[in-house]
mmCIF file of C-alpha atoms in Angstrom:
data_model
loop_
_atom_site.group_PDB
_atom_site.id
_atom_site.type_symbol
_atom_site.label_atom_id
_atom_site.label_comp_id
_atom_site.label_asym_id
_atom_site.label_seq_id
_atom_site.Cartn_x
_atom_site.Cartn_y
_atom_site.Cartn_z
ATOM 1 C CA MET A 561 119.324 110.625 100.236
ATOM 2 C CA THR A 562 117.052 109.460 103.192
ATOM 3 C CA ALA A 563 113.702 110.905 103.696
ATOM 4 C CA GLY A 564 114.185 112.097 107.151
ATOM 5 C CA SER A 565 117.127 114.117 106.271
ATOM 6 C CA GLY A 566 115.578 115.568 102.914
ATOM 7 C CA ALA A 567 112.477 116.421 105.845
ATOM 8 C CA ALA A 568 114.572 117.775 107.999
ATOM 9 C CA ARG A 569 117.209 120.121 105.008
ATOM 10 C CA HIS A 570 117.109 123.664 105.413
ATOM 11 C CA PRO A 571 114.002 124.691 103.197
ATOM 12 C CA GLY A 572 116.074 126.727 101.290
ATOM 13 C CA ALA A 573 118.932 124.082 100.493
ATOM 14 C CA VAL A 574 119.949 123.557 96.873
ATOM 15 C CA GLN A 575 119.952 119.381 96.470
ATOM 16 C CA ASP A 576 122.074 117.543 94.336
ATOM 17 C CA SER A 577 120.090 116.404 91.623
ATOM 18 C CA GLY A 578 123.003 114.052 89.594
ATOM 19 C CA ALA A 579 122.858 111.430 87.149
ATOM 20 C CA ALA A 580 122.278 108.796 89.906
ATOM 21 C CA GLN A 581 118.883 111.208 91.539
ATOM 22 C CA ASP A 582 117.982 112.756 88.416
ATOM 23 C CA PRO A 583 113.629 111.111 87.707
ATOM 24 C CA GLY A 584 114.066 112.596 84.019
ATOM 25 C CA ALA A 585 116.997 110.875 82.896
ATOM 26 C CA VAL A 586 115.959 108.593 80.523
ATOM 27 C CA GLN A 587 116.932 104.808 80.456
ATOM 28 C CA ASP A 588 116.109 101.881 78.630
ATOM 29 C CA PRO A 589 111.992 100.903 79.433
ATOM 30 C CA GLY A 590 113.108 97.086 79.162
ATOM 31 C CA ALA A 591 114.983 96.980 81.977
ATOM 32 C CA ALA A 592 112.407 98.196 83.998
ATOM 33 C CA GLN A 593 112.354 95.974 87.661
ATOM 34 C CA GLU A 594 109.532 93.615 89.191
ATOM 35 C CA PRO A 595 107.075 96.030 91.548
ATOM 36 C CA SER A 596 108.952 94.238 94.172
ATOM 37 C CA ALA A 597 112.564 94.246 93.648
ATOM 38 C CA GLY A 598 115.003 96.825 94.799
ATOM 39 C CA PRO A 599 116.889 99.319 95.602
ATOM 40 C CA TYR A 600 115.046 101.916 94.611
ATOM 41 C CA ARG A 601 116.121 105.509 93.841
ATOM 42 C CA TRP A 602 113.825 107.433 97.080
ATOM 43 C CA LEU A 603 111.854 110.946 95.557
ATOM 44 C CA THR A 604 109.900 113.430 96.727
ATOM 45 C CA ARG A 605 108.029 115.558 95.394
ATOM 46 C CA ASP A 606 111.308 118.672 95.409
ATOM 47 C CA ASP A 607 113.515 116.075 94.030
ATOM 48 C CA LEU A 608 111.118 116.161 90.960
ATOM 49 C CA GLY A 609 110.619 119.418 90.386
ATOM 50 C CA ALA A 610 115.118 119.816 90.836
ATOM 51 C CA ALA A 611 115.024 118.212 87.412
ATOM 52 C CA ALA A 612 112.219 119.700 86.134
ATOM 53 C CA ALA A 613 115.328 121.255 83.474
ATOM 54 C CA SER A 614 116.507 117.850 82.293
ATOM 55 C CA ALA A 615 112.827 115.715 81.902
ATOM 56 C CA GLY A 616 111.954 115.112 78.302
ATOM 57 C CA GLY A 617 109.436 114.219 76.583
ATOM 58 C CA LEU A 618 105.441 115.096 77.466
ATOM 59 C CA LEU A 619 105.849 116.665 81.537
ATOM 60 C CA HIS A 620 102.706 116.535 83.309
ATOM 61 C CA VAL A 621 103.197 119.787 85.853
ATOM 62 C CA SER A 622 101.393 121.322 88.838
ATOM 63 C CA PRO A 623 100.828 124.788 89.017
ATOM 64 C CA ASP A 624 103.686 125.499 91.079
ATOM 65 C CA VAL A 625 106.068 123.604 89.169
ATOM 66 C CA SER A 626 107.078 122.163 92.365
ATOM 67 C CA ALA A 627 106.457 117.739 90.643
ATOM 68 C CA VAL A 628 106.760 117.351 87.483
ATOM 69 C CA TYR A 629 106.370 114.307 86.030
ATOM 70 C CA PRO A 630 107.673 112.697 82.980
ATOM 71 C CA LEU A 631 104.863 111.165 80.737
ATOM 72 C CA ALA A 632 106.624 109.495 77.864
ATOM 73 C CA PRO A 633 103.469 107.796 74.993
ATOM 74 C CA ALA A 634 103.075 104.503 76.662
ATOM 75 C CA ASP A 635 103.645 106.418 80.463
ATOM 76 C CA ARG A 636 100.361 108.062 79.578
ATOM 77 C CA ALA A 637 98.592 105.757 77.945
ATOM 78 C CA ALA A 638 98.955 103.297 80.928
ATOM 79 C CA GLU A 639 97.652 106.760 83.615
ATOM 80 C CA GLU A 640 95.097 106.406 81.079
ATOM 81 C CA GLU A 641 93.800 102.858 81.124
ATOM 82 C CA ARG A 642 94.449 103.209 85.239
ATOM 83 C CA THR A 643 92.196 106.323 85.036
ATOM 84 C CA ALA A 644 89.126 103.945 82.556
ATOM 85 C CA ALA A 645 89.787 101.335 85.063
ATOM 86 C CA ALA A 646 89.122 103.690 87.977
ATOM 87 C CA LEU A 647 85.677 104.910 86.441
ATOM 88 C CA ARG A 648 85.261 101.257 85.073
ATOM 89 C CA ALA A 649 85.234 100.409 88.188
ATOM 90 C CA ALA A 650 82.612 102.957 89.286
ATOM 91 C CA GLY A 651 79.978 101.796 87.431
ATOM 92 C CA VAL A 652 80.584 104.155 84.778
ATOM 93 C CA GLY A 653 80.249 102.190 80.762
ATOM 94 C CA GLY A 654 79.133 103.102 77.155
ATOM 95 C CA ARG A 655 75.863 105.040 78.530
ATOM 96 C CA ASP A 656 76.816 107.660 80.745
ATOM 97 C CA ARG A 657 78.313 111.178 79.925
ATOM 98 C CA VAL A 658 80.634 112.406 81.744
ATOM 99 C CA VAL A 659 81.547 115.925 83.482
ATOM 100 C CA VAL A 660 84.973 116.202 85.079
ATOM 101 C CA ALA A 661 85.364 118.922 86.383
ATOM 102 C CA LEU A 662 89.117 119.205 88.344
ATOM 103 C CA ALA A 663 91.975 121.613 87.486
ATOM 104 C CA GLU A 664 94.478 120.587 84.482
ATOM 105 C CA PRO A 665 96.608 119.140 83.775
ATOM 106 C CA ALA A 666 94.397 115.909 85.635
ATOM 107 C CA GLY A 667 91.171 116.806 84.137
ATOM 108 C CA ALA A 668 92.604 116.736 80.379
ATOM 109 C CA LEU A 669 93.729 113.265 81.304
ATOM 110 C CA TRP A 670 90.170 111.957 83.495
ATOM 111 C CA ALA A 671 88.411 113.507 80.167
ATOM 112 C CA ALA A 672 90.417 111.258 78.892
ATOM 113 C CA ALA A 673 90.496 107.995 80.132
ATOM 114 C CA ALA A 674 86.693 108.838 80.932
ATOM 115 C CA SER A 675 86.233 109.177 76.563
ATOM 116 C CA ARG A 676 87.351 105.045 76.967
ATOM 117 C CA VAL A 677 84.494 104.051 78.688
ATOM 118 C CA ALA A 678 81.494 106.649 78.812
ATOM 119 C CA ALA A 679 79.598 108.132 75.190
ATOM 120 C CA ALA A 680 81.361 111.049 75.927
ATOM 121 C CA ALA A 681 83.792 113.362 77.998
ATOM 122 C CA ALA A 682 84.715 116.298 78.933
ATOM 123 C CA SER A 683 86.965 118.416 81.060
ATOM 124 C CA VAL A 684 85.226 121.666 82.173
ATOM 125 C CA GLY A 685 87.194 121.873 85.091
ATOM 126 C CA PRO A 686 86.515 123.890 88.833
ATOM 127 C CA ARG A 687 85.731 126.875 88.987
ATOM 128 C CA GLY A 688 82.486 128.239 89.379
ATOM 129 C CA ARG A 689 79.326 125.738 91.191
ATOM 130 C CA MET A 690 76.481 127.633 88.055
ATOM 131 C CA ARG A 691 78.615 127.123 85.513
ATOM 132 C CA LEU A 692 78.976 123.499 86.702
ATOM 133 C CA HIS A 693 75.564 123.908 86.540
ATOM 134 C CA HIS A 694 75.082 124.721 83.207
ATOM 135 C CA ALA A 695 77.367 122.061 82.292
ATOM 136 C CA LEU A 696 76.115 119.510 83.851
ATOM 137 C CA SER A 697 72.587 120.220 82.631
ATOM 138 C CA ALA A 698 73.594 121.607 78.988
ATOM 139 C CA LEU A 699 76.059 117.986 78.535
ATOM 140 C CA GLY A 700 73.149 115.478 79.809
ATOM 141 C CA ALA A 701 75.435 114.302 82.410
ATOM 142 C CA THR A 702 75.030 111.544 84.508
ATOM 143 C CA THR A 703 78.485 111.562 86.279
ATOM 144 C CA LEU A 704 80.499 113.794 87.647
ATOM 145 C CA VAL A 705 84.018 113.633 88.568
ATOM 146 C CA ALA A 706 85.622 116.177 91.179
ATOM 147 C CA THR A 707 86.813 116.428 94.171
ATOM 148 C CA PRO A 708 85.307 115.788 97.843
ATOM 149 C CA THR A 709 85.266 119.228 98.569
ATOM 150 C CA GLY A 710 84.316 120.689 95.061
ATOM 151 C CA ALA A 711 81.248 118.455 95.454
ATOM 152 C CA MET A 712 79.869 119.252 98.639
ATOM 153 C CA ASP A 713 80.079 123.181 97.774
ATOM 154 C CA PHE A 714 78.615 122.103 94.652
ATOM 155 C CA LEU A 715 75.263 120.248 96.725
ATOM 156 C CA SER A 716 75.178 123.167 98.812
ATOM 157 C CA ARG A 717 75.145 125.795 96.567
ATOM 158 C CA LEU A 718 72.698 124.306 94.797
ATOM 159 C CA HIS A 719 70.088 124.224 98.127
ATOM 160 C CA LEU A 720 71.352 127.522 99.533
ATOM 161 C CA GLU A 721 71.777 129.558 96.048
ATOM 162 C CA PHE A 722 70.789 128.674 93.408
ATOM 163 C CA LEU A 723 66.863 126.733 95.117
ATOM 164 C CA LEU A 724 67.538 123.676 92.879
ATOM 165 C CA ASP A 725 66.764 120.269 93.319
ATOM 166 C CA PRO A 726 69.869 118.071 92.920
ATOM 167 C CA LEU A 727 67.683 115.023 91.477
ATOM 168 C CA ASP A 728 66.831 117.447 88.695
ATOM 169 C CA LEU A 729 69.919 116.576 87.381
ATOM 170 C CA GLY A 730 69.879 112.955 86.966
ATOM 171 C CA LEU A 731 73.320 111.973 88.214
ATOM 172 C CA ARG A 732 73.949 108.079 88.225
ATOM 173 C CA HIS A 733 77.740 108.098 89.376
ATOM 174 C CA ILE A 734 79.259 110.994 91.177
ATOM 175 C CA VAL A 735 83.879 109.390 91.223
ATOM 176 C CA LEU A 736 85.378 111.938 93.859
ATOM 177 C CA THR A 737 89.819 112.030 94.238
ATOM 178 C CA GLY A 738 92.597 114.711 94.712
ATOM 179 C CA GLU A 739 91.282 115.392 98.073
ATOM 180 C CA ILE A 740 91.538 113.613 101.732
ATOM 181 C CA ALA A 741 87.185 113.590 102.321
ATOM 182 C CA SER A 742 86.104 114.105 105.709
ATOM 183 C CA LYS A 743 83.862 112.105 107.569
ATOM 184 C CA ARG A 744 80.499 111.542 105.806
ATOM 185 C CA THR A 745 81.470 113.499 102.644
ATOM 186 C CA LEU A 746 80.037 109.221 100.077
ATOM 187 C CA GLY A 747 77.336 108.796 102.191
ATOM 188 C CA HIS A 748 76.074 112.663 102.341
ATOM 189 C CA LEU A 749 76.377 112.528 98.370
ATOM 190 C CA ALA A 750 75.094 109.851 97.768
ATOM 191 C CA GLY A 751 71.575 110.503 99.235
ATOM 192 C CA GLU A 752 71.201 114.274 98.135
ATOM 193 C CA PHE A 753 72.148 113.383 94.298
ATOM 194 C CA ASP A 754 70.411 109.730 94.638
ATOM 195 C CA ALA A 755 73.877 108.695 93.189
ATOM 196 C CA GLU A 756 76.711 106.028 93.059
ATOM 197 C CA VAL A 757 79.231 107.458 94.630
ATOM 198 C CA HIS A 758 83.489 106.015 95.068
ATOM 199 C CA GLU A 759 86.350 107.768 96.109
ATOM 200 C CA VAL A 760 89.428 107.000 93.661
ATOM 201 C CA TYR A 761 92.919 107.967 95.086
ATOM 202 C CA SER A 762 94.898 109.318 91.979
ATOM 203 C CA SER A 763 98.305 110.046 91.962
ATOM 204 C CA PRO A 764 99.890 113.154 93.399
ATOM 205 C CA PHE A 765 102.140 113.959 90.633
ATOM 206 C CA SER A 766 100.575 113.093 87.106
ATOM 207 C CA GLY A 767 96.754 112.587 88.031
ATOM 208 C CA GLY A 768 96.024 109.328 87.385
ATOM 209 C CA ALA A 769 93.808 106.594 89.788
ATOM 210 C CA LEU A 770 95.487 104.540 91.630
ATOM 211 C CA ALA A 771 93.141 102.828 93.375
ATOM 212 C CA TRP A 772 89.743 102.749 94.623
ATOM 213 C CA ARG A 773 86.928 102.030 97.028
ATOM 214 C CA ALA A 774 82.989 102.463 97.262
ATOM 215 C CA SER A 775 83.009 103.432 101.187
ATOM 216 C CA GLU A 776 84.520 105.615 103.364
ATOM 217 C CA GLU A 777 84.523 102.760 106.431
ATOM 218 C CA ALA A 778 86.050 100.471 102.986
ATOM 219 C CA PRO A 779 89.561 100.579 102.250
ATOM 220 C CA LEU A 780 92.030 101.049 98.719
ATOM 221 C CA ILE A 781 91.376 98.512 96.466
ATOM 222 C CA PRO A 782 95.168 98.817 93.369
ATOM 223 C CA LEU A 783 94.193 99.174 90.566
ATOM 224 C CA ALA A 784 97.282 97.115 89.615
ATOM 225 C CA ASP A 785 99.705 95.085 91.382
ATOM 226 C CA GLY A 786 102.727 96.631 93.055
ATOM 227 C CA LEU A 787 102.726 100.046 91.894
ATOM 228 C CA LEU A 788 101.258 101.886 95.479
ATOM 229 C CA ARG A 789 103.134 101.087 98.662
ATOM 230 C CA LEU A 790 103.533 101.726 102.280
ATOM 231 C CA ALA A 791 107.368 102.967 103.437
ATOM 232 C CA ALA A 792 107.833 103.432 107.484
ATOM 233 C CA LEU A 793 108.247 108.049 107.400
ATOM 234 C CA GLY A 794 111.717 108.288 109.228
ATOM 235 C CA LYS A 795 113.842 105.974 106.595
ATOM 236 C CA ASP A 796 114.034 105.001 102.672
ATOM 237 C CA GLU A 797 112.135 101.508 103.118
ATOM 238 C CA LEU A 798 109.377 99.703 102.230
ATOM 239 C CA SER A 799 106.595 98.425 104.355
ATOM 240 C CA PRO A 800 104.099 95.852 103.360
ATOM 241 C CA ASP A 801 103.132 95.123 106.751
ATOM 242 C CA THR A 802 103.056 98.314 108.673
ATOM 243 C CA ALA A 803 101.369 98.990 111.507
ATOM 244 C CA GLY A 804 100.840 102.229 112.427
ATOM 245 C CA THR A 805 101.305 105.403 110.514
ATOM 246 C CA ALA A 806 103.195 104.644 106.822
ATOM 247 C CA GLU A 807 103.318 107.410 103.688
ATOM 248 C CA LEU A 808 101.687 106.003 100.162
ATOM 249 C CA VAL A 809 104.337 105.837 97.863
ATOM 250 C CA ILE A 810 104.485 105.283 94.256
ATOM 251 C CA THR A 811 106.314 102.480 92.696
ATOM 252 C CA PRO A 812 105.590 102.800 88.297
ATOM 253 C CA ALA A 813 107.688 99.984 87.907
ATOM 254 C CA GLY A 814 107.655 100.140 83.978
ATOM 255 C CA HIS A 815 107.345 103.705 83.079
ATOM 256 C CA SER A 816 110.082 104.796 81.358
ATOM 257 C CA THR A 817 111.912 106.902 83.073
ATOM 258 C CA LEU A 818 110.743 106.361 86.768
ATOM 259 C CA GLY A 819 110.657 102.626 86.953
ATOM 260 C CA ASP A 820 113.962 102.036 89.623
ATOM 261 C CA ALA A 821 112.057 104.794 91.931
ATOM 262 C CA ALA A 822 109.926 104.831 94.991
ATOM 263 C CA LEU A 823 108.228 108.479 94.930
ATOM 264 C CA ARG A 824 106.886 109.539 98.181
ATOM 265 C CA THR A 825 103.111 111.118 97.639
ATOM 266 C CA GLY A 826 103.658 112.784 101.078
ATOM 267 C CA GLN A 827 100.111 111.167 101.944
ATOM 268 C CA VAL A 828 99.819 109.265 105.230
ATOM 269 C CA VAL A 829 98.071 106.299 106.485
ATOM 270 C CA ARG A 830 97.242 104.725 109.179
ATOM 271 C CA GLY A 831 96.727 100.968 109.825
ATOM 272 C CA PRO A 832 95.856 98.574 111.622
ATOM 273 C CA ALA A 833 96.947 98.741 115.209
ATOM 274 C CA ASP A 834 97.255 94.771 114.700
ATOM 275 C CA GLY A 835 96.685 91.720 111.689
ATOM 276 C CA PRO A 836 96.806 93.113 107.709
ATOM 277 C CA PRO A 837 97.414 96.704 106.852
ATOM 278 C CA GLY A 838 93.866 96.328 104.522
ATOM 279 C CA ARG A 839 91.284 97.937 106.353
ATOM 280 C CA PRO A 840 91.754 99.967 109.380
ATOM 281 C CA ASP A 841 89.719 98.093 112.048
ATOM 282 C CA GLY A 842 92.144 95.564 111.755
ATOM 283 C CA ALA A 843 89.234 93.006 109.983
ATOM 284 C CA ALA A 844 90.636 90.075 108.151
ATOM 285 C CA SER A 845 87.805 90.519 105.833
ATOM 286 C CA SER A 846 89.541 92.842 103.268
ATOM 287 C CA PRO A 847 90.756 92.259 99.346
ATOM 288 C CA PRO A 848 94.102 90.656 98.142
ATOM 289 C CA GLY A 849 96.872 93.792 98.298
ATOM 290 C CA ALA A 850 93.936 96.569 99.887
ATOM 291 C CA ILE A 851 95.150 99.692 101.943
ATOM 292 C CA PRO A 852 93.851 102.182 104.209
ATOM 293 C CA ALA A 853 92.783 105.231 102.591
ATOM 294 C CA PRO A 854 94.933 108.271 103.510
ATOM 295 C CA VAL A 855 93.911 110.419 106.081
ATOM 296 C CA HIS A 856 96.827 112.482 107.057
ATOM 297 C CA THR A 857 99.641 114.603 104.627
ATOM 298 C CA VAL A 858 103.273 115.210 105.944
ATOM 299 C CA GLY A 859 106.206 116.773 104.705
ATOM 300 C CA ASP A 860 107.486 120.537 102.884
ATOM 301 C CA HIS A 861 104.074 120.537 100.675
ATOM 302 C CA VAL A 862 100.652 120.379 102.483
ATOM 303 C CA LEU A 863 97.071 119.651 100.202
ATOM 304 C CA VAL A 864 94.596 122.524 100.343
ATOM 305 C CA ARG A 865 91.475 121.811 97.665
ATOM 306 C CA GLY A 866 93.640 119.833 95.892
ATOM 307 C CA VAL A 867 96.872 121.162 95.354
ATOM 308 C CA TRP A 868 100.038 121.056 97.325
ATOM 309 C CA LEU A 869 101.523 124.288 98.713
ATOM 310 C CA SER A 870 105.076 124.527 98.994
ATOM 311 C CA LEU A 871 105.918 125.397 102.005
ATOM 312 C CA PRO A 872 109.575 126.217 101.359
ATOM 313 C CA ARG A 873 109.151 128.322 98.458
ATOM 314 C CA ILE A 874 106.642 129.849 100.624
ATOM 315 C CA GLY A 875 109.653 130.482 102.848
ATOM 316 C CA ARG A 876 111.623 131.569 99.882
ATOM 317 C CA THR A 877 109.515 134.248 98.685
ATOM 318 C CA LEU A 878 108.740 135.769 102.502
ATOM 319 C CA ALA A 879 112.978 135.846 102.728
ATOM 320 C CA LYS A 880 112.861 138.709 100.862
ATOM 321 C CA ILE A 881 110.434 141.000 101.845
ATOM 322 C CA ASP A 882 112.531 143.272 103.986
ATOM 323 C CA GLY A 883 111.114 142.117 108.054
ATOM 324 C CA VAL A 884 109.324 139.565 107.364
ATOM 325 C CA ALA A 885 110.951 137.408 110.577
ATOM 326 C CA ARG A 886 108.228 134.545 110.741
ATOM 327 C CA TRP A 887 105.025 133.174 109.015
ATOM 328 C CA GLU A 888 102.852 130.571 110.294
ATOM 329 C CA LEU A 889 100.040 129.096 107.372
ATOM 330 C CA GLY A 890 96.664 128.527 108.503
ATOM 331 C CA VAL A 891 94.751 125.462 107.260
ATOM 332 C CA SER A 892 90.760 125.092 107.508
ATOM 333 C CA ARG A 893 87.640 123.264 106.094
ATOM 334 C CA GLN A 894 84.934 124.961 108.145
ATOM 335 C CA GLY A 895 82.389 124.418 106.242
ATOM 336 C CA THR A 896 82.830 122.948 102.645
ATOM 337 C CA LEU A 897 85.724 124.198 101.500
ATOM 338 C CA ASP A 898 89.338 124.300 102.478
ATOM 339 C CA ALA A 899 90.426 128.060 103.273
ATOM 340 C CA ALA A 900 94.202 129.188 103.673
ATOM 341 C CA THR A 901 95.507 131.985 106.134
ATOM 342 C CA LEU A 902 99.022 133.211 105.545
ATOM 343 C CA THR A 903 99.928 135.809 108.797
ATOM 344 C CA VAL A 904 102.839 137.287 108.545
ATOM 345 C CA THR A 905 105.304 138.990 111.796
ATOM 346 C CA PHE A 906 107.319 141.539 111.235
ATOM 347 C CA ASN A 907 110.799 142.603 112.924
ATOM 348 C CA ARG A 908 109.997 146.692 113.857
ATOM 349 C CA PRO A 909 106.558 148.965 114.965
ATOM 350 C CA SER A 910 106.528 150.216 111.624
ATOM 351 C CA LEU A 911 105.345 147.829 109.513
ATOM 352 C CA VAL A 912 102.549 146.669 110.881
ATOM 353 C CA GLY A 913 100.373 148.992 109.664
ATOM 354 C CA ASN A 914 101.702 149.458 106.556
ATOM 355 C CA PRO A 915 100.349 149.406 102.979
ATOM 356 C CA MET A 916 102.431 149.184 100.976
ATOM 357 C CA TRP A 917 104.138 145.985 103.008
ATOM 358 C CA ARG A 918 100.671 144.424 102.876
ATOM 359 C CA SER A 919 100.219 144.321 99.129
ATOM 360 C CA ARG A 920 104.044 143.089 99.028
ATOM 361 C CA LEU A 921 102.755 140.103 100.522
ATOM 362 C CA GLN A 922 100.247 140.115 98.343
ATOM 363 C CA GLU A 923 101.109 140.580 95.275
ATOM 364 C CA SER A 924 103.922 137.608 95.880
ATOM 365 C CA LEU A 925 101.854 135.272 97.360
ATOM 366 C CA ARG A 926 99.606 135.154 94.275
ATOM 367 C CA ALA A 927 102.897 134.342 92.313
ATOM 368 C CA LEU A 928 103.034 130.989 93.907
ATOM 369 C CA THR A 929 100.095 129.219 94.006
ATOM 370 C CA PRO A 930 96.430 129.029 92.417
ATOM 371 C CA ILE A 931 94.713 128.883 95.723
ATOM 372 C CA ALA A 932 93.839 132.434 97.777
ATOM 373 C CA LEU A 933 95.515 132.534 100.394
ATOM 374 C CA LYS A 934 93.937 134.787 102.370
ATOM 375 C CA VAL A 935 97.053 137.668 104.492
ATOM 376 C CA GLU A 936 97.369 138.516 107.717
ATOM 377 C CA ILE A 937 99.672 140.796 109.438
ATOM 378 C CA ALA A 938 100.292 140.352 113.580
ATOM 379 C CA PRO A 939 99.518 142.903 116.039
ATOM 380 C CA GLU A 940 102.676 141.800 117.729
ATOM 381 C CA VAL A 941 106.251 142.268 115.868
ATOM 382 C CA ALA A 942 109.586 139.555 117.013
ATOM 383 C CA GLU A 943 112.951 140.841 116.390
ATOM 384 C CA THR A 944 113.993 137.356 115.981
ATOM 385 C CA SER A 945 113.396 135.452 112.946
ATOM 386 C CA ALA A 946 111.882 131.923 113.062
ATOM 387 C CA PRO A 947 110.934 128.387 110.955
ATOM 388 C CA GLY A 948 107.634 129.584 109.864
ATOM 389 C CA MET A 949 104.943 126.740 110.629
ATOM 390 C CA VAL A 950 101.513 124.863 109.788
ATOM 391 C CA SER A 951 98.283 125.057 111.497
ATOM 392 C CA ASP A 952 96.362 122.086 110.341
ATOM 393 C CA LEU A 953 92.303 122.763 112.056
ATOM 394 C CA ARG A 954 91.117 120.016 109.672
ATOM 395 C CA GLY A 955 93.798 117.459 110.965
ATOM 396 C CA HIS A 956 95.560 116.696 107.703
ATOM 397 C CA HIS A 957 99.031 118.041 108.125
ATOM 398 C CA LEU A 958 101.207 116.072 110.365
ATOM 399 C CA GLY A 959 104.845 118.214 110.116
ATOM 400 C CA ARG A 960 107.293 118.350 107.743
ATOM 401 C CA ASP A 961 110.099 116.412 109.100
ATOM 402 C CA ARG A 962 108.776 112.381 108.344
ATOM 403 C CA ALA A 963 111.357 111.802 110.631
ATOM 404 C CA LEU A 964 109.880 112.954 113.944
ATOM 405 C CA VAL A 965 106.170 112.178 113.299
ATOM 406 C CA THR A 966 105.107 109.111 115.152
#
C-alpha cells in the first residue's frame, strides 16, 4: 500500500486488513527491527482503525475510533517514560505539582508520566476555564499541560471574563502539546504567566511525547533515536535528508505489535531549502537528530482543537441523508480556539429551509466527534453531486491526496 494510492482511494472504499497489514497482529517483540531497518508496513490512521476488531491488549482509542493503538504493558511503560523525559526537559521536577488539561485518553497518560517526575499530578480534562482555574488553585499547581489554543483561551478568559491576574496562579512551567500552535504563542504565554513554556510533539495515535523544543524558533529534539522520521509525501519511502515538504512518520521499533511499522502521522514539516533538516532556516547549529516542527496536516483527517476529524466518516454519514449533493468543511482560528463549520448543499430547493433536514444533519454529526460542528445550509442547490471539500483558513491542511501536495 502506498500513501499516494491510499489517499486517492474513494473515502468509502473498504480496505484490505489482512494479516500482512493488520496493525494488531501479534509479533515476537524480540524480533523488533532496528530503527533504520526495513522494509516497513506503511500504515495510516485509517489502517489502525480498520484493525480495531483484531487488535488486542490495552487499546488507546481516539474519540471517534478512527485510530486504535495497541499498548502492551511494556509499550505503555515506554510511552510514560518518554513523556516523563519530556517533562524533565521542560524543567519539571520533584518540587512541582502538575495539572494536565488534555482530552482522554492522552490526559491519563500524561498524568501518569508526570507522577514519575513531580510531587503530584492530576488530569482534569480540557473543558471549563473557571473549573481549570479552580483546579490549578486548589491543587497548588506549578505546571500546566494543555493544548496551545486551550492555554491561550484560558489566558484570554482570565483577562476578559474573570478579571484575574495570571501571575497570581504562580505557574512555573507550561507545556503545550496536541496542536499546531499559532505564531508567538509560546512567547506570549511565557510573558503573561512569567513561566517557562515548552512545546512537546506528541504521537497522534498514543498521545505520548516524542520530541520537544524550548522556543518557537527551535527545531524539535526527539526523545529517542530512530522513533520519529521524515518521509516523502507521495511514496512510502523514508527521506532523512528531505528538503522542503515531508511528513512525520513514527517507526516504533520495539513496540510489541507495531515494531515493523511506519506510521504516517498526517503532520507535515517544511525543511530547509538546503542543508540538514534540523532547522527551518538551514542553520548548522541544530542539535544532532533535530527535525522541524509540523506546520501543516495532510490526508483524510483534519486536526481541530486537538482532535482529528475523519473526512471519510463525514462523507459516509452525509451520503445516508437524502438530498445532500455537496459539503464543505471550513476551519478557522480567528480568536483563541479553532472553529469548524460544515456547509451542506442540497440537490432540491424544498430541503433548503426544511428544519427536519437541518436537525438530521446536526444529530448525525454530533455522533461523529466530540468537536462541535456548526451546520450551515447553502442557499443555492446543486443538481449534480461532488466530493466533499476542506477550506482551512488557518492554512494548516494541505489536501487529502498526499501525491498531489508539493
